[in-house]
XYZ file of C-alpha atoms in Angstrom:
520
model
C 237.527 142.610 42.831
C 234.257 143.167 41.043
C 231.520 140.564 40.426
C 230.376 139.018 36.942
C 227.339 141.049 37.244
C 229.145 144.574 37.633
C 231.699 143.309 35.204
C 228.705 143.100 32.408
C 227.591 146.071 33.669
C 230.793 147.244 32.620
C 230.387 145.659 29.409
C 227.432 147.384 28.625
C 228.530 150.757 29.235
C 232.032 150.455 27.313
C 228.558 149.453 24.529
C 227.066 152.528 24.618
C 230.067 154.335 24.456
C 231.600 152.554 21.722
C 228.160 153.234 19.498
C 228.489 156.841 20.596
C 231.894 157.322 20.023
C 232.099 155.012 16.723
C 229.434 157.525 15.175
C 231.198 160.681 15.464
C 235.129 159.633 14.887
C 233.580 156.938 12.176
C 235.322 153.914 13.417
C 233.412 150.773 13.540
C 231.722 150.323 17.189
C 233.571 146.467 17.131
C 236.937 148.554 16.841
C 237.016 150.085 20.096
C 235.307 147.316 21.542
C 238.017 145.114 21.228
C 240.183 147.439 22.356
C 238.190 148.519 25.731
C 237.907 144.822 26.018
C 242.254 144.546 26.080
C 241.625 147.622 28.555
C 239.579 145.830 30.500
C 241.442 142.946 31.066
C 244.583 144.837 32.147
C 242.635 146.141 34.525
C 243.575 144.879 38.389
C 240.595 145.695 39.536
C 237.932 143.958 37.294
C 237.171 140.355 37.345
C 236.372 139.399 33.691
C 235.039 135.736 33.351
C 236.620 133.260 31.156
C 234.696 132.704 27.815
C 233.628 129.295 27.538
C 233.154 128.131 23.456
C 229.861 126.129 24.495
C 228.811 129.928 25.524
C 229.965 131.336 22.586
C 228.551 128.560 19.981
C 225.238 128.565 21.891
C 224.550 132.065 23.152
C 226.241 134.053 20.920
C 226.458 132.627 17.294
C 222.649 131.436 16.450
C 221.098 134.508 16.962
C 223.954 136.685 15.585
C 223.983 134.399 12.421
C 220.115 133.486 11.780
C 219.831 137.792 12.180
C 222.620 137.884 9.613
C 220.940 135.437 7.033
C 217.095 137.107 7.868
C 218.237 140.280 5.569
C 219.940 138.645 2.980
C 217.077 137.534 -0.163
C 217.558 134.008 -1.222
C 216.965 135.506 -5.034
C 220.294 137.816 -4.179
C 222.114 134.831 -3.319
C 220.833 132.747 -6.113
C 222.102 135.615 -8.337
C 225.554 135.815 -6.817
C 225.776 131.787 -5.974
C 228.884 131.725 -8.493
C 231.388 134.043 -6.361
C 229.735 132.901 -3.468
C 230.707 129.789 -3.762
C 234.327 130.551 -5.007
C 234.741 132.366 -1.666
C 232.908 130.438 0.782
C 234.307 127.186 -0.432
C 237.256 127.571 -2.923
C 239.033 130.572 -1.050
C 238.408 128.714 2.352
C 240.394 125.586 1.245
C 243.764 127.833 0.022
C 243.641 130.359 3.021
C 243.640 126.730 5.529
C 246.308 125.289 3.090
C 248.513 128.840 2.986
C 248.238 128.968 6.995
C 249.277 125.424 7.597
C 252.558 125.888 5.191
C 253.548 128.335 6.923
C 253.202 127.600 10.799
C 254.721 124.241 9.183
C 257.480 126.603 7.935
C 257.549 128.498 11.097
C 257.221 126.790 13.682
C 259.591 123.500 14.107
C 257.774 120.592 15.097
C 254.105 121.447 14.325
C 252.332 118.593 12.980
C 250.500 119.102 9.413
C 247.731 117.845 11.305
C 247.756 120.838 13.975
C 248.625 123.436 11.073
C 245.413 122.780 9.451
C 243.644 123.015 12.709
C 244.707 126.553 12.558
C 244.229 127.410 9.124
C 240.947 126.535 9.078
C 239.915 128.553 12.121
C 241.030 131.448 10.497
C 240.216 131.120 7.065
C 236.420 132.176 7.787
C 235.075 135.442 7.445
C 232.791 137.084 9.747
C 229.229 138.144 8.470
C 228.383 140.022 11.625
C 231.406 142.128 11.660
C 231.044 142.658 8.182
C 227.237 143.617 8.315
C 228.588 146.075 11.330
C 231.066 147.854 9.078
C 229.075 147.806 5.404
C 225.912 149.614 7.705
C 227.413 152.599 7.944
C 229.447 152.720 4.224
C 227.832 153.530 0.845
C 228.652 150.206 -0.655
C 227.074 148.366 -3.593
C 224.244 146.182 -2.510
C 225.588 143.907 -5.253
C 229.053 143.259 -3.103
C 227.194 143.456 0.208
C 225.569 140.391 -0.958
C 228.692 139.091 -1.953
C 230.689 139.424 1.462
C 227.916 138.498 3.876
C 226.974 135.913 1.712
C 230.290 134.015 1.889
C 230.164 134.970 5.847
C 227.631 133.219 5.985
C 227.923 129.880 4.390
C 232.004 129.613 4.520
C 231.517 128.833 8.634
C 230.182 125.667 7.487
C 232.897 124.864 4.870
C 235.352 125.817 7.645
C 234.152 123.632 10.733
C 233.596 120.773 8.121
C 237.714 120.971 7.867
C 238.172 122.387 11.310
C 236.249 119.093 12.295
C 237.937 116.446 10.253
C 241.420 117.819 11.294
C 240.325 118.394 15.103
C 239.722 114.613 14.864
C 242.536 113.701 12.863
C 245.022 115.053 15.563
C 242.809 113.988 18.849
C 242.646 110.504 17.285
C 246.002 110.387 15.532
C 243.521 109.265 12.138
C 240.068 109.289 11.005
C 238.084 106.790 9.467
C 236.645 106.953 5.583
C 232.748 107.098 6.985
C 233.928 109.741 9.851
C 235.162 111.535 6.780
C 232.771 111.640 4.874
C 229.610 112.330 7.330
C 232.205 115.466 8.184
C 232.600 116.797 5.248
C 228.951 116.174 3.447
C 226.401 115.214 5.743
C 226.879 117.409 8.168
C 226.667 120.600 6.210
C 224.147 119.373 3.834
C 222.277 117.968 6.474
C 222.050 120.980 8.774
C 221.168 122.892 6.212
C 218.434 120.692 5.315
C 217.041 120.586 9.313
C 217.490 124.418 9.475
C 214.806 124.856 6.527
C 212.770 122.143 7.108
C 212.003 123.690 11.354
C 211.876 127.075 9.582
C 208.925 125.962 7.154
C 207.151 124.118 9.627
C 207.570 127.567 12.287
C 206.549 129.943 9.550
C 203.390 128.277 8.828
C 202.913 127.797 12.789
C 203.346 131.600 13.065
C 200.568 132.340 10.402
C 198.004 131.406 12.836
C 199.279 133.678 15.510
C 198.570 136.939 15.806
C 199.751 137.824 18.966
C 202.848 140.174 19.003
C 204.690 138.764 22.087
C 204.302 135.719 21.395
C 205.786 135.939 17.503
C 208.936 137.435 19.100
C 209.265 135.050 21.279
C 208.846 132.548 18.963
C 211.259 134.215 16.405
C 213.526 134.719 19.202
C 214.076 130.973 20.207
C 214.352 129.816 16.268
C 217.819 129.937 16.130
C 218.608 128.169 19.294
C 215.918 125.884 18.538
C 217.427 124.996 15.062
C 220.531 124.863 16.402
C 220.297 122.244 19.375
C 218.076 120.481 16.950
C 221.150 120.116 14.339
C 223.799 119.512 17.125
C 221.733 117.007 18.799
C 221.795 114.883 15.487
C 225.168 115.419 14.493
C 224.726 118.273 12.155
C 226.103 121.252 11.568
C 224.343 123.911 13.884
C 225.769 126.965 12.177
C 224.870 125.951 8.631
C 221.024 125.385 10.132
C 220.503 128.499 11.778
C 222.103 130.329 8.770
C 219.311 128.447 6.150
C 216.541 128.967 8.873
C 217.251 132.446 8.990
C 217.415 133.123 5.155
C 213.988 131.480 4.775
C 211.926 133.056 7.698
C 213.581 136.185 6.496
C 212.113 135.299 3.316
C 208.770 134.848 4.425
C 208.428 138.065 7.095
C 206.298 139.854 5.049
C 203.347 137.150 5.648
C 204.319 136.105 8.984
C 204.345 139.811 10.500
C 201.479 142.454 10.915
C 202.971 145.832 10.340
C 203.072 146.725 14.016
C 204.241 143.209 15.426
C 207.154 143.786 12.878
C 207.917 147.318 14.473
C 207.910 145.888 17.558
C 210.232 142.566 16.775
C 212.878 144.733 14.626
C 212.858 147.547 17.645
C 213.456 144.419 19.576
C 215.898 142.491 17.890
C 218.332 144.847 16.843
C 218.998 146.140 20.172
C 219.716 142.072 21.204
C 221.677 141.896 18.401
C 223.707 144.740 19.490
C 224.058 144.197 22.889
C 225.062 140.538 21.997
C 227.601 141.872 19.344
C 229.071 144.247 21.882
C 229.548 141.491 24.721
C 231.386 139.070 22.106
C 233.414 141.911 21.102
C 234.834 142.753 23.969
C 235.493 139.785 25.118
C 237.498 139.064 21.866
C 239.468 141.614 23.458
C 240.099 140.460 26.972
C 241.071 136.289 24.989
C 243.533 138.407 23.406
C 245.139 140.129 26.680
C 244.869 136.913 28.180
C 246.290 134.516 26.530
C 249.112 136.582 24.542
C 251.552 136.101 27.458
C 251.247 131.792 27.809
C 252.774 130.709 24.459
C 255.064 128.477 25.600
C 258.391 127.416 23.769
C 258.583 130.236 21.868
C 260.502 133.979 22.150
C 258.201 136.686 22.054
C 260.164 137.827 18.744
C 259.319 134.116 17.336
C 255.773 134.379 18.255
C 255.334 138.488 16.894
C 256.688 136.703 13.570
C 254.844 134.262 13.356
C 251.649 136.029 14.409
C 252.563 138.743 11.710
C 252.896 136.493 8.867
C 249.430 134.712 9.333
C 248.010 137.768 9.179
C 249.429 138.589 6.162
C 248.568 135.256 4.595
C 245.509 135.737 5.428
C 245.021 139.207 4.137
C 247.466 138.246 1.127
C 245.571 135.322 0.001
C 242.096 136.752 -0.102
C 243.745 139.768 -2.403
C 245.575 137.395 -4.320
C 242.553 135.245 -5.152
C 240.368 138.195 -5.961
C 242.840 139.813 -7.939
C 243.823 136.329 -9.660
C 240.553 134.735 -10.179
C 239.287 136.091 -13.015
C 242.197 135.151 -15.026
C 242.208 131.607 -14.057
C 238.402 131.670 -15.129
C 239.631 132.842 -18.189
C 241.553 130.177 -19.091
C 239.611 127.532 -17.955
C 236.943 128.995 -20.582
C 234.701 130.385 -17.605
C 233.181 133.915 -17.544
C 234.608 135.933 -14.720
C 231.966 136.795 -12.075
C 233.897 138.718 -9.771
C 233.201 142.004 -10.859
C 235.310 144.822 -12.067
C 238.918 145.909 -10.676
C 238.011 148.031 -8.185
C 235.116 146.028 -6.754
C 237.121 142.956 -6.193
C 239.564 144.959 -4.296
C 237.171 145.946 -2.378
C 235.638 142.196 -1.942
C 239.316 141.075 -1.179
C 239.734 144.040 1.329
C 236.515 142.827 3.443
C 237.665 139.822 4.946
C 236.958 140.745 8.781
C 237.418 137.853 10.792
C 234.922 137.534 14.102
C 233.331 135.156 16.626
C 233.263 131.831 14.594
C 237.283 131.773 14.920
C 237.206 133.294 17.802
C 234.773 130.462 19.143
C 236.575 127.589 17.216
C 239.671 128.271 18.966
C 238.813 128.031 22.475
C 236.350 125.305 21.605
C 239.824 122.838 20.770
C 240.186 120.051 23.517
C 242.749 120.605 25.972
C 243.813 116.801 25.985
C 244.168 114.099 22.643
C 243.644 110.560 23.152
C 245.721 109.238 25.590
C 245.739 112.392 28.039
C 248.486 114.265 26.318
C 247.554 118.005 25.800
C 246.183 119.117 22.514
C 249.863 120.143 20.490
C 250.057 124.121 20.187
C 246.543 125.246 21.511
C 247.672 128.652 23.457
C 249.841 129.462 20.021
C 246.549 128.564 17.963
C 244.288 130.630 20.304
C 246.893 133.797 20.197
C 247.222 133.850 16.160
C 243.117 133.753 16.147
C 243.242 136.128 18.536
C 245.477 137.996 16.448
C 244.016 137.500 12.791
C 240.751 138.518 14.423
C 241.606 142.289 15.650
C 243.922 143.230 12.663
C 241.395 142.856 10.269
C 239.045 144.720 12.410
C 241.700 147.071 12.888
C 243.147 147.153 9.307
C 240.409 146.100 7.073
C 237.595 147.775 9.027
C 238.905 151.239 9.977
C 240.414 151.713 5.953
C 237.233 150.581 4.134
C 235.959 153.810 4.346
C 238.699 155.063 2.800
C 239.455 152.645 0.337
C 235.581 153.308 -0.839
C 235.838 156.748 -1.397
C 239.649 156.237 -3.105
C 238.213 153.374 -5.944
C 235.256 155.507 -5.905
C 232.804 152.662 -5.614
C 229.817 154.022 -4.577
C 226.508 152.973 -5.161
C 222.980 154.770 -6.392
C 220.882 153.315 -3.703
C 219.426 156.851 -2.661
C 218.203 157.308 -6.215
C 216.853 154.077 -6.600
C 215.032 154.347 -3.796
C 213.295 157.579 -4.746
C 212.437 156.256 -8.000
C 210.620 152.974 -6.126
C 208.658 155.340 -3.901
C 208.319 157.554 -6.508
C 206.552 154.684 -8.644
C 204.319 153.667 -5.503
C 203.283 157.113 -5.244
C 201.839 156.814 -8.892
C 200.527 153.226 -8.602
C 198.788 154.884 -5.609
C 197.242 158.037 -7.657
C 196.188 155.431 -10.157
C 194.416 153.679 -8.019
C 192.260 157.011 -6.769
C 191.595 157.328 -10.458
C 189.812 153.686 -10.407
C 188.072 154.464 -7.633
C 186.763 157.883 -8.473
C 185.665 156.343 -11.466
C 183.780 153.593 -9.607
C 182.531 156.159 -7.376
C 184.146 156.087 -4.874
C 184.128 159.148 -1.682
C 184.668 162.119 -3.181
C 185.799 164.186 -0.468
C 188.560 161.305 0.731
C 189.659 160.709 -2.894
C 190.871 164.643 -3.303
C 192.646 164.738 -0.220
C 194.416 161.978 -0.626
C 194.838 162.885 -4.416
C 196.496 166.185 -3.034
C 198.431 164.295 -0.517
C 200.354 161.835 -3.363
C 200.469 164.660 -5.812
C 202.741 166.798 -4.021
C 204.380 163.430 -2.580
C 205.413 162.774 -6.458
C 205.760 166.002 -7.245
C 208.627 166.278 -3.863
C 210.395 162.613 -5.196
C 210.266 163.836 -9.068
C 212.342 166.904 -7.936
C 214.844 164.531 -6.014
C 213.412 165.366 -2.173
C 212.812 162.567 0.604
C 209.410 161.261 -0.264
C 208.788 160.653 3.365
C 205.026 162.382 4.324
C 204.634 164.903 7.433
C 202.495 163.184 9.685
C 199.167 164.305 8.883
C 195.678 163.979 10.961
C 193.752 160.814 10.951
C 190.409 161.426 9.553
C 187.484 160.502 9.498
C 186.899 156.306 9.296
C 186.387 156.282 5.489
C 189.846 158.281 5.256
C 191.627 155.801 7.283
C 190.200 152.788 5.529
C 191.139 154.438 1.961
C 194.844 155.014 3.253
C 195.329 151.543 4.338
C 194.134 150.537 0.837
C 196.993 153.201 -0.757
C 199.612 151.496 1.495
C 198.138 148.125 0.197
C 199.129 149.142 -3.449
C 202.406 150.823 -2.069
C 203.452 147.750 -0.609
C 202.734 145.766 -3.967
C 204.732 148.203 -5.870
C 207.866 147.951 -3.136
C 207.411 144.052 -3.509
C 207.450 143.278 -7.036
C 210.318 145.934 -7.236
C 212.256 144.174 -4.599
C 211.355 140.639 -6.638
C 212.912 141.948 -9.479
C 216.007 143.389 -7.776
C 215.754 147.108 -8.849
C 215.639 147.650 -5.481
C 218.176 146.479 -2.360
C 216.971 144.517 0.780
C 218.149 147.799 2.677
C 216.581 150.205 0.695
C 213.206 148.091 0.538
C 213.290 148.349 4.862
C 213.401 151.624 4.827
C 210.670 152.045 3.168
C 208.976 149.069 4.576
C 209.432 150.912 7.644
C 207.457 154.038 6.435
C 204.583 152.328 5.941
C 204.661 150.296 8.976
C 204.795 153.457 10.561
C 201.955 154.567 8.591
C 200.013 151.896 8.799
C 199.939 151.304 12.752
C 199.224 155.024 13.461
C 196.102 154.511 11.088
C 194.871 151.489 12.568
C 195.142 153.470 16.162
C 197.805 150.938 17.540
C-alpha cells in the first residue's frame, strides 16, 4: 500500500501527463483527469485519501475562484449583468426545482426537502472548468464573459438554497430570520467583506515594492477573505469571488512589470497543480462511492442518475433557447445573443468542485442522530452530473464551435491595438524630435516602430526580435515608448475594443520588454 505522499506524487504525474496528452489529442486536461482519477482508485495497490469538504472549501475553492474572478473586468460584467443575472440566479432556481421533481418522481420516499438539497448542488456551474476548456477554443470574449461570469456568482445563489434546505431537513424547519440572513445577508454580505479586505490590501500593497512579499500577500487574499466571511457567517465563496474581481481590477497599479511576471509565472502553475489534484480526486468520489447506494437496483440508480443529467443539460438548453421569447412578451429586449451563441451558452454548463464540495460537505446525521436521508445517492448523482458534462459538454465544444461557426476576431483586434500603440509610439518620437530630443536614439527607435507598423499593417505578429540594449539614453527612451504603449492598451481595454485575454498578451510583451530594459 502506498503512502499519501507517493499517492500525490502520483497525482502530480497523472498532471503532467494529462496537460501533455490534452494538448495533442485536444481533450480538456480535466477530462482525463477524472478519468485517471476512476483509474486510480481501482487500483489495489494505491492508497488514495478520502476528500474531506472542509479541504475542498478551504484549500481548493478560494484560490481557484478569486484566480477565476482576477481576469474577468468588472466593466465586462457590468455590460453583461442582464444574462448574468438570468443565469446565475433565474436558471439556478428552475435547474434546483427540475432536479427535485424528478428524484421526487423517481425515487419513492424522498422528501421535497432532500430533493432540493440535490438540486441545488447541481444546478451550479463551474467557472474553473469552464475557464480550462474556453483557454484553448476560439470563443467570443463576449460569451466567455457570459459563462464564467455566471460561474462565478451562481455558487453563491446556489449555497444560499443549498443552505436553507440543508437546514430545513437537519432541523425538520427553519425559522423566518434563519431564512432570511440565508438567503440575503449572507451573499450580500460576503460580497461586501470580500471588497471591502480587497480595498484595504490593494492600497496596503501600493507601498510595497518587494516582489516576494506581493505574492505572498496576493497568495493568502483569498483564504484570508474567506475565513474572514465564514468566521462571521457570510458567504466565503461570494467574498473571495468580489475580492478577486477588484484586485484583478487594480493589478496594473499594484504590480511592477517584473513582480507581475513573476506572480503570473507563479500562480498559474498553483492554479494548475490545484486544478489537477481536485480533478482527480473528482474521479476517485466517483469510483468510490458509486457502489454504496443503498435501497436501490443498480438499474434504478443508472436511471435515475441518467435523467438528472439530462435535466440538467435539458434545462440550461431549454432556458437559453426559451428565454428570449419570454422576454419578448414580457416587453423586455432579449440579451441573450443570437441563435447560435446561446446554444453555445446553453452547451457550457460544466459542472466542477463547488458540487463536488457541497456534496460531501452534507452532515452525516439530522437532529436527533438519524442519518442525513439519501446522502450516498446525492453524492453519486453529483458525482455523476459532474463528469458527463466534462465528458459531454467539454470534449464536443470544440466541435460544436466550429459547426455554428462562432468564432471570434480576437487575433485581428489585437493587431489593430498594437498596431495603434505602435503609432501612438512614433508620434510620440515626433514630439520629441521636435523638442529636441537625442537624435541618434530617436531614429533607431523610429526605424524600430516603423517596420513594427509596417509588419502589423500587413497582418504579421507585431511581436519585436529581441534587440540589444543600448546605450542609457536608449533604454530610458524605450521605457518612455512602452509608457505610451501601455496607455494606448489601457484606454483600449477601458473601452472594450479589446478582450481581457488579448490585452495579457500583450501586457505580457511589454513586461517582457520592460524588465530586460531595466536589467532585471
Amino acid at each position: 500500500m502506498s503512502t499519501g505522499f507517493e499517492t500525490l506524487v502520483l497525482c502530480l504525474a497523472l498532471a503532467a501527463a494529462a496537460a501533455w496528452a490534452g494538448e495533442r489529442i485536444a481533450v480538456p486536461y480535466p477530462v482525463l483527469l477524472v478519468g485517471a482519477g476512476v483509474l486510480l482508485a481501482s487500483l489495489p495497490w494505491t492508497g488514495v485519501p478520502g476528500l474531506s469538504p472542509d479541504v475542498v472549501f478551504l484549500v481548493f475553492l478560494p484560490p481557484l475562484l478569486y484566480y477565476a474572478a482576477f481576469f474577468i473586468s468588472p466593466g465586462d460584467l457590468r455590460a453583461h449583468a442582464r444574462p448574468i443575472g438570468l443565469l446565475a440566479v433565474g436558471l439556478v432556481v428552475v435547474t434546483t426545482a427540475a432536479v427535485a421533481g424528478v428524484l421526487t418522481l423517481l425515487v419513492p420516499g424522498m422528501p421535497l426537502s432532500v430533493a432540493v438539497v440535490a438540486g441545488a448542488v447541481v444546478a451550479p456551474t463551474d467557472p474553473v472548468a469552464a475557464s480550462l476548456v474556453f483557454r484553448r477554443l476560439e470563443i467570443p470574449e463576449r460569451l466567455e464573459t457570459i459563462v464564467e461570469g455566471e460561474g462565478l456568482i451562481n455558487d453563491g445563489a446556489a449555497l444560499v438554497l443549498y443552505g436553507a434546505a440543508v437546514t430545513a431537513v437537519v432541523t425538520g424547519r427553519i425559522a423566518p430570520g434563519q431564512a432570511a440572513r440565508l438567503l440575503f445577508l449572507a451573499p450580500a454580505g460576503g460580497a461586501a467583506l470580500g471588497l471591502a479586505v480587497a480595498w484595504v490590501l490593494v492600497r496596503l500593497r501600493r507601498h510595497i515594492d518587494e516582489p516576494l512579499a506581493e505574492i505572498t500577500i496576493s497568495l493568502s487574499t483569498p483564504y484570508l477573505t474567506y475565513l474572514l466571511a465564514q468566521a462571521t457567517g457570510l458567504s466565503g465563496i461570494l467574498a473571495a469571488v468580489a475580492a478577486g474581481i477588484y484586485v484583478g481590477s487594480q493589478s496594473g497599479s499594484i504590480f511592477e512589470p517584473s513582480t507581475r511576471l513573476q506572480a503570473f509565472a507563479f500562480l498559474e502553475v498553483l492554479v494548475f497543480l490545484l486544478n489537477a489534484v481536485l480533478f482527480t480526486l473528482i474521479g476517485v468520489q466517483l469510483a468510490r462511492v458509486v457502489h454504496r447506494v443503498p435501497g436501490l437496483s443498480l438499474g434504478h440508480l443508472i436511471a435515475v442518475v441518467t435523467s438528472v443529467i439530462a435535466v440538467v443539460i435539458g434545462a440550461r438548453m431549454a432556458w437559453m433557447l426559451l428565454g428570449p421569447a419570454m422576454a419578448r412578451l414580457m416587453r423586455h429586449a432579449p440579451s441573450l445573443g443570437t441563435l447560435r451563441e446561446r446554444v453555445v451558452v446553453g452547451w457550457s454548463g460544466m459542472r466542477g468542485g463547488v458540487s463536488l464540495a457541497a456534496a460531501l460537505a452534507l452532515p452525516r446525521r439530522v437532529a436527533g442522530g438519524a442519518p442525513f436521508p439519501y446522502r450516498d445517492l446525492i453524492i453519486v448523482v453529483v458525482a455523476a452530473v459532474i463528469v458527463a458534462t466534462l465528458l459531454l459538454q467539454g470534449m464536443t465544444l470544440p466541435w460544436l464551435l466550429r459547426r455554428l461557426d462562432v468564432g471570434h476576431d480576437e487575433g485581428d483586434t489585437e493587431r489593430r491595438t498594437r498596431l495603434q500603440a505602435a503609432r501612438a509610439a512614433l508620434d510620440h518620437l515626433e514630439e520629441r524630435a521636435a523638442a529636441g530630443g537625442p537624435e541618434d536614439e530617436i531614429t533607431r527607435l523610429r526605424a524600430l516602430y516603423s517596420a513594427r507598423a509596417q509588419r502589423l499593417e500587413h497582418g504579421r505578429s507585431g511581436r519585436q526580435p529581441r534587440e540589444g540594449s543600448g546605450p542609457e539614453r536608449y533604454r530610458a527612451l524605450r521605457l518612455e515608448l512602452l509608457g505610451v504603449e501601455r496607455s494606448v492598451v489601457a484606454t483600449s481595454r477601458e473601452k472594450r475594443r479589446i478582450g481581457a485575454a488579448a490585452m495579457r498578451r500583450i501586457e505580457h510583451d511589454l513586461d517582457l520588454e520592460e524588465a530586460r530594459l531595466s536589467g532585471l
